Coordinates of C-alpha atoms in Angstrom, one line a residue:
M1 CA 144.0 292.9 -40.2
G2 CA 146.2 292.5 -37.1
I3 CA 148.7 289.8 -36.4
I4 CA 147.1 286.6 -35.0
T5 CA 148.8 285.4 -31.8
L6 CA 148.1 282.0 -30.4
K7 CA 148.7 281.4 -26.7
L8 CA 149.1 277.7 -26.1
P9 CA 148.6 276.4 -22.6
I10 CA 151.6 274.2 -22.3
S11 CA 155.1 274.0 -23.7
G12 CA 155.7 271.8 -26.7
I13 CA 158.1 269.5 -24.9
F14 CA 155.2 268.2 -22.9
W15 CA 152.8 267.6 -25.8
S16 CA 151.6 264.2 -26.5
G17 CA 151.9 263.1 -30.2
E18 CA 148.3 264.1 -31.1
A19 CA 148.4 267.3 -29.0
R20 CA 151.7 268.4 -30.6
K21 CA 150.4 267.7 -34.1
T22 CA 147.2 269.7 -33.3
N23 CA 149.0 272.7 -31.8
L24 CA 151.6 272.8 -34.7
N25 CA 148.8 272.8 -37.1
L26 CA 147.1 275.7 -35.3
L27 CA 150.4 277.6 -35.4
E28 CA 150.7 277.0 -39.2
V29 CA 147.1 278.1 -39.7
A30 CA 147.9 281.3 -37.8
R31 CA 151.0 281.9 -39.8
K32 CA 149.2 281.5 -43.1
E33 CA 146.4 283.8 -41.9
N34 CA 148.9 286.5 -41.0
L35 CA 150.5 286.2 -44.5
K36 CA 147.1 286.3 -46.2
G37 CA 146.1 289.4 -44.3
M38 CA 149.4 291.2 -45.1
E39 CA 149.2 290.3 -48.8
N40 CA 145.6 291.6 -49.0
K41 CA 146.5 295.0 -47.5
I42 CA 149.8 296.6 -48.1
F43 CA 150.0 300.3 -47.0
V44 CA 151.7 302.2 -49.7
P45 CA 153.5 305.4 -48.6
P46 CA 152.9 308.8 -50.1
I47 CA 156.5 309.2 -51.3
K48 CA 157.4 307.6 -54.6
S49 CA 160.8 306.5 -55.7
Q50 CA 162.5 304.1 -58.1
G51 CA 163.3 300.8 -56.5
I52 CA 160.3 300.9 -54.1
K53 CA 159.8 297.5 -52.5
T54 CA 155.9 297.4 -52.5
K55 CA 155.7 294.1 -54.4
L56 CA 158.4 292.5 -52.3
V57 CA 156.7 293.3 -49.0
P58 CA 154.8 289.9 -48.9
A59 CA 158.0 288.0 -49.5
I60 CA 159.9 289.9 -46.8
N61 CA 157.1 289.4 -44.3
E62 CA 156.8 285.7 -45.2
L63 CA 160.5 285.3 -44.5
I64 CA 160.0 286.8 -41.0
L65 CA 156.9 284.7 -40.3
S66 CA 158.6 281.6 -41.5
S67 CA 161.2 281.8 -38.8
N68 CA 161.2 281.6 -35.0
I69 CA 162.0 285.3 -34.7
S70 CA 160.0 286.9 -31.9
L71 CA 157.8 289.7 -33.3
D72 CA 158.3 291.6 -30.0
G73 CA 161.8 292.7 -31.2
N74 CA 162.6 296.1 -32.6
W75 CA 162.6 296.9 -36.3
I76 CA 165.9 298.5 -37.4
E77 CA 166.1 300.0 -40.9
P78 CA 169.2 301.9 -41.9
F79 CA 168.1 302.7 -45.4
F80 CA 164.5 303.7 -44.9
G81 CA 163.8 305.2 -48.4
T82 CA 160.0 305.5 -49.0
G83 CA 159.4 303.3 -45.9
V84 CA 157.1 300.8 -47.5
V85 CA 158.7 297.8 -45.9
G86 CA 159.0 299.3 -42.4
F87 CA 155.4 300.5 -42.5
N88 CA 154.2 297.0 -43.2
T89 CA 156.4 294.9 -41.0
P90 CA 154.9 292.4 -38.6
M91 CA 157.4 293.3 -36.0
K92 CA 155.8 294.9 -32.9
G93 CA 158.7 296.6 -31.1
K94 CA 160.1 300.1 -31.6
R95 CA 160.9 301.1 -35.1
I96 CA 164.3 302.7 -35.4
V97 CA 164.8 304.0 -39.0
G98 CA 167.4 306.1 -40.6
D99 CA 168.4 307.5 -44.0
T100 CA 170.9 310.0 -45.3
N101 CA 168.2 311.8 -47.3
P102 CA 167.0 314.6 -45.0
H103 CA 163.9 315.3 -47.0
I104 CA 162.5 311.8 -46.4
I105 CA 163.3 311.8 -42.7
K106 CA 161.9 315.4 -42.2
F107 CA 158.7 314.5 -44.1
Y108 CA 157.9 311.6 -41.8
Q109 CA 159.0 313.5 -38.7
A110 CA 156.5 316.2 -39.8
I111 CA 153.7 313.6 -40.0
Q112 CA 154.7 312.2 -36.6
K113 CA 154.5 315.7 -35.1
G114 CA 151.2 316.5 -36.7
E115 CA 152.8 319.3 -38.8
I116 CA 151.7 317.6 -42.0
D117 CA 148.4 315.7 -42.4
E118 CA 146.0 314.6 -45.2
D119 CA 144.0 317.8 -45.0
S120 CA 147.0 320.2 -45.3
V121 CA 148.4 318.1 -48.2
R122 CA 145.0 318.1 -50.0
T123 CA 144.8 321.9 -49.7
Y124 CA 148.3 322.3 -51.1
L125 CA 147.9 319.9 -54.0
E126 CA 144.5 321.3 -55.1
I127 CA 146.1 324.8 -55.3
A128 CA 149.2 323.4 -57.0
N129 CA 147.0 321.6 -59.5
E130 CA 145.2 324.8 -60.6
L131 CA 148.6 326.5 -61.1
L132 CA 149.9 323.5 -63.0
L133 CA 146.9 323.5 -65.4
Q134 CA 147.3 327.2 -66.0
A135 CA 151.1 327.1 -66.6
A136 CA 152.9 327.3 -69.9
E137 CA 154.5 324.3 -71.6
D138 CA 151.6 322.0 -70.5
G139 CA 152.6 322.6 -66.9
Y140 CA 156.3 322.2 -67.2
A141 CA 156.9 325.9 -66.4
Y142 CA 155.2 325.5 -63.0
Y143 CA 157.0 322.3 -62.3
R144 CA 160.3 324.1 -62.8
E145 CA 159.1 326.9 -60.5
V146 CA 158.4 324.4 -57.7
K147 CA 161.7 322.5 -58.4
N148 CA 163.7 325.7 -58.2
R149 CA 161.9 326.8 -55.1
F150 CA 162.5 323.5 -53.4
N151 CA 166.2 323.5 -54.2
V152 CA 166.4 326.7 -52.2
H153 CA 164.0 326.3 -49.3
F154 CA 163.4 322.5 -49.3
D155 CA 159.8 322.8 -48.4
L156 CA 158.2 319.5 -47.6
Y157 CA 154.9 320.2 -49.4
D158 CA 157.0 320.9 -52.5
F159 CA 158.8 317.7 -51.9
I160 CA 155.6 315.6 -52.0
F161 CA 154.6 317.5 -55.2
L162 CA 157.9 316.8 -56.9
S163 CA 157.8 313.2 -55.8
R164 CA 154.4 312.8 -57.6
A165 CA 154.9 315.1 -60.6
G166 CA 158.4 313.9 -61.6
F167 CA 159.1 311.6 -64.5
N168 CA 158.1 308.0 -63.9
G169 CA 157.9 308.4 -60.1
M170 CA 161.7 308.8 -59.8
M171 CA 163.7 310.5 -57.1
R172 CA 167.1 311.8 -57.9
F173 CA 169.4 314.5 -56.6
N174 CA 172.5 316.0 -58.4
R175 CA 175.9 316.5 -56.8
K176 CA 174.7 319.7 -55.2
G177 CA 171.9 317.9 -53.5
E178 CA 169.3 319.5 -55.7
W179 CA 166.2 317.8 -57.2
N180 CA 167.1 316.6 -60.6
I181 CA 164.1 314.8 -62.3
P182 CA 162.2 316.1 -65.3
F183 CA 158.5 316.7 -65.4
C184 CA 156.0 313.9 -66.1
K185 CA 153.7 315.4 -68.8
K186 CA 150.7 313.4 -67.9
K187 CA 147.3 315.0 -68.6
D188 CA 145.5 316.0 -65.4
R189 CA 148.3 314.7 -63.3
F190 CA 146.7 315.8 -60.0
S191 CA 143.1 314.7 -60.6
P192 CA 140.7 314.8 -57.6
S193 CA 140.9 311.0 -57.3
Y194 CA 144.7 311.1 -57.4
I195 CA 144.9 313.7 -54.7
T196 CA 142.5 311.7 -52.6
K197 CA 144.7 308.6 -53.1
I198 CA 147.8 310.5 -51.8
C199 CA 145.9 311.9 -48.9
N200 CA 144.6 308.5 -47.9
Q201 CA 148.2 307.2 -48.0
I202 CA 149.2 310.0 -45.6
K203 CA 146.3 309.2 -43.4
N204 CA 147.2 305.5 -43.3
I205 CA 150.9 306.2 -42.6
K206 CA 150.0 308.7 -39.9
K207 CA 147.9 306.0 -38.2
I208 CA 150.8 303.5 -38.4
I209 CA 153.3 306.0 -37.0
S210 CA 151.0 306.8 -34.1
S211 CA 150.4 303.1 -33.3
V212 CA 153.9 302.2 -32.2
E213 CA 157.1 304.1 -31.1
W214 CA 159.0 305.4 -34.1
E215 CA 162.5 307.0 -34.2
F216 CA 163.3 308.8 -37.5
D217 CA 167.0 309.8 -37.8
C218 CA 169.0 311.4 -40.6
V219 CA 172.2 309.5 -40.0
S220 CA 174.6 307.1 -41.6
F221 CA 173.7 303.4 -41.9
E222 CA 176.5 302.7 -39.4
D223 CA 174.8 304.8 -36.7
T224 CA 171.4 303.1 -37.2
I225 CA 172.8 299.5 -37.2
A226 CA 174.7 300.4 -34.0
K227 CA 171.4 300.6 -32.2
A228 CA 170.4 297.0 -32.9
Q229 CA 170.4 294.6 -30.0
K230 CA 170.0 290.8 -29.7
G231 CA 166.4 289.9 -30.7
D232 CA 166.0 292.9 -33.0
L233 CA 165.6 292.6 -36.8
I234 CA 167.7 294.7 -39.1
Y235 CA 166.2 295.2 -42.6
S236 CA 168.8 296.6 -45.0
D237 CA 167.8 297.9 -48.4
S238 CA 171.1 299.5 -49.2
P239 CA 171.7 301.0 -52.7
Y240 CA 172.5 298.3 -55.2
F241 CA 176.2 297.9 -56.0
G242 CA 176.8 298.5 -59.7
R243 CA 173.3 299.9 -60.3
Y244 CA 171.6 303.2 -59.8
A245 CA 173.1 305.9 -57.6
D246 CA 172.7 309.6 -56.9
F247 CA 173.8 312.3 -54.3
Y248 CA 172.1 310.4 -51.4
N249 CA 172.5 306.9 -52.7
S250 CA 176.0 306.4 -54.0
W251 CA 177.4 303.0 -53.2
T252 CA 180.7 301.3 -53.7
Q253 CA 182.2 297.9 -53.0
N254 CA 183.9 299.4 -49.9
D255 CA 180.4 300.5 -48.7
E256 CA 179.1 297.0 -49.2
E257 CA 182.0 295.6 -47.3
R258 CA 181.4 297.9 -44.4
L259 CA 177.8 296.9 -44.3
Y260 CA 178.8 293.2 -44.5
N261 CA 181.1 293.7 -41.5
L262 CA 178.5 295.5 -39.4
L263 CA 175.7 292.9 -40.1
T264 CA 178.0 290.0 -39.5
R265 CA 179.2 291.3 -36.2
S266 CA 175.7 292.4 -35.0
K267 CA 173.9 290.2 -32.5
A268 CA 170.6 291.1 -34.2
Y269 CA 168.9 289.2 -37.0
F270 CA 169.1 290.7 -40.4
I271 CA 167.5 290.6 -43.9
L272 CA 169.4 292.2 -46.8
S273 CA 167.7 293.1 -50.0
T274 CA 169.9 293.3 -53.1
W275 CA 170.0 292.3 -56.7
H276 CA 171.0 288.8 -57.7
H277 CA 171.2 288.9 -61.5
N278 CA 169.4 290.1 -64.6
D279 CA 169.6 288.9 -68.2
F280 CA 173.0 290.4 -68.7
R281 CA 175.1 289.9 -65.6
E282 CA 175.2 288.7 -62.0
N283 CA 175.9 290.6 -58.8
P284 CA 179.5 289.6 -58.0
L285 CA 179.2 290.5 -54.3
I286 CA 176.7 287.7 -53.7
A287 CA 179.4 285.1 -54.0
E288 CA 182.2 287.3 -52.7
L289 CA 180.5 288.5 -49.5
W290 CA 177.1 286.9 -48.8
S291 CA 177.5 283.3 -49.7
N292 CA 177.8 282.1 -46.1
F293 CA 174.2 283.3 -45.4
H294 CA 170.8 282.0 -46.6
V295 CA 170.0 283.5 -50.0
Y296 CA 166.5 283.4 -51.4
T297 CA 165.5 284.8 -54.8
R298 CA 162.4 286.3 -56.3
D299 CA 161.7 287.8 -59.7
H300 CA 160.9 291.5 -59.6
F301 CA 160.2 294.1 -62.3
Y302 CA 161.3 297.7 -62.0
H303 CA 159.5 300.5 -63.9
S304 CA 162.2 303.2 -63.6
G305 CA 163.8 303.0 -67.0
G306 CA 163.5 306.1 -69.1
K307 CA 162.2 304.0 -72.0
I308 CA 159.8 301.1 -71.8
K309 CA 162.4 298.9 -73.7
N310 CA 164.9 299.5 -70.9
R311 CA 162.5 298.4 -68.1
K312 CA 163.7 294.9 -67.5
P313 CA 163.0 292.2 -65.0
M314 CA 165.5 291.5 -62.3
V315 CA 166.0 288.6 -59.9
E316 CA 166.1 290.0 -56.4
A317 CA 168.0 288.4 -53.5
L318 CA 166.8 288.3 -49.9
I319 CA 169.7 287.3 -47.7
C320 CA 169.2 286.5 -44.0
N321 CA 171.2 285.1 -41.1
F322 CA 168.5 283.0 -39.5
E323 CA 167.0 279.6 -40.2
L324 CA 163.4 279.1 -41.4
T325 CA 161.1 276.8 -39.5
H326 CA 158.3 276.8 -42.1
H327 CA 158.1 276.3 -45.9
Y328 CA 159.0 279.5 -47.7
S329 CA 157.5 280.0 -51.2
D330 CA 160.5 281.6 -52.9
S331 CA 163.6 279.9 -54.1
R332 CA 166.7 279.2 -52.0
I333 CA 169.9 279.0 -53.8
S334 CA 173.4 277.8 -53.2
C335 CA 176.3 280.2 -53.8

């Protein structure tokens, strides 16, 4: 479902009381229909990773549509990750996205150029599945073979295989920049239906990439944010301070302070995703850095713990530098 746009014939400052009420009601109906359509269809990317924001997409989009931000602005995303938020944004302008993980950027560049598509991935995964089923150690031997091959040649087809065959859908690289996730010993991991699911995801993402102008860059977050102009929207899903980190996602307080300075000085709008608190502690940087902005919270559950007992709920924070003009369903807090 596309974004509903209402073109009203006259400016609100000239509306009579009844006309103004009617037109505002129409705008609210359009906004709710846009939200409903987005919640019903979220395009999930083919790459999996811990911390993926699929279930937070409706909340992020509602935040945008509850404001007066023009949807014609550019979407700027300095920590692209799997891309689930950017692939589902209501913003209509150019999408300028960056990440320091070269494998993610090269994968989506390859889709953009037509070098990888749903048919080529299906062929690769069907062959890989046969080799996986024949391999020793219930497939682990072949998984190690692909992992070792990837860590030398960094083949993008091997990358999508590892992303889907690794333990618990995690993505992690060691200090040498090598893939460092154990095998997920799930019977019939690449079943025909699962392969079709992945291929459909690639097909959907290919369509989204071809529908608007995209720029994929393997650069620092500073370089991506520097491209934001007035009227653009920056979405920052930086690594979480005090939480998970790896070769491409290490994050310190100094990093967060640099991000804070860049977002504060930018003329663009921004939304920052971060963690607010869990059952054991709070994110200290919310009060230290971000308390002057609007902070909204939402419960979220991550599935990336090695053991089920370690998979705990967390309260997420969505922090923005713009006012909302409509009711927002999540909680606003005072820092």
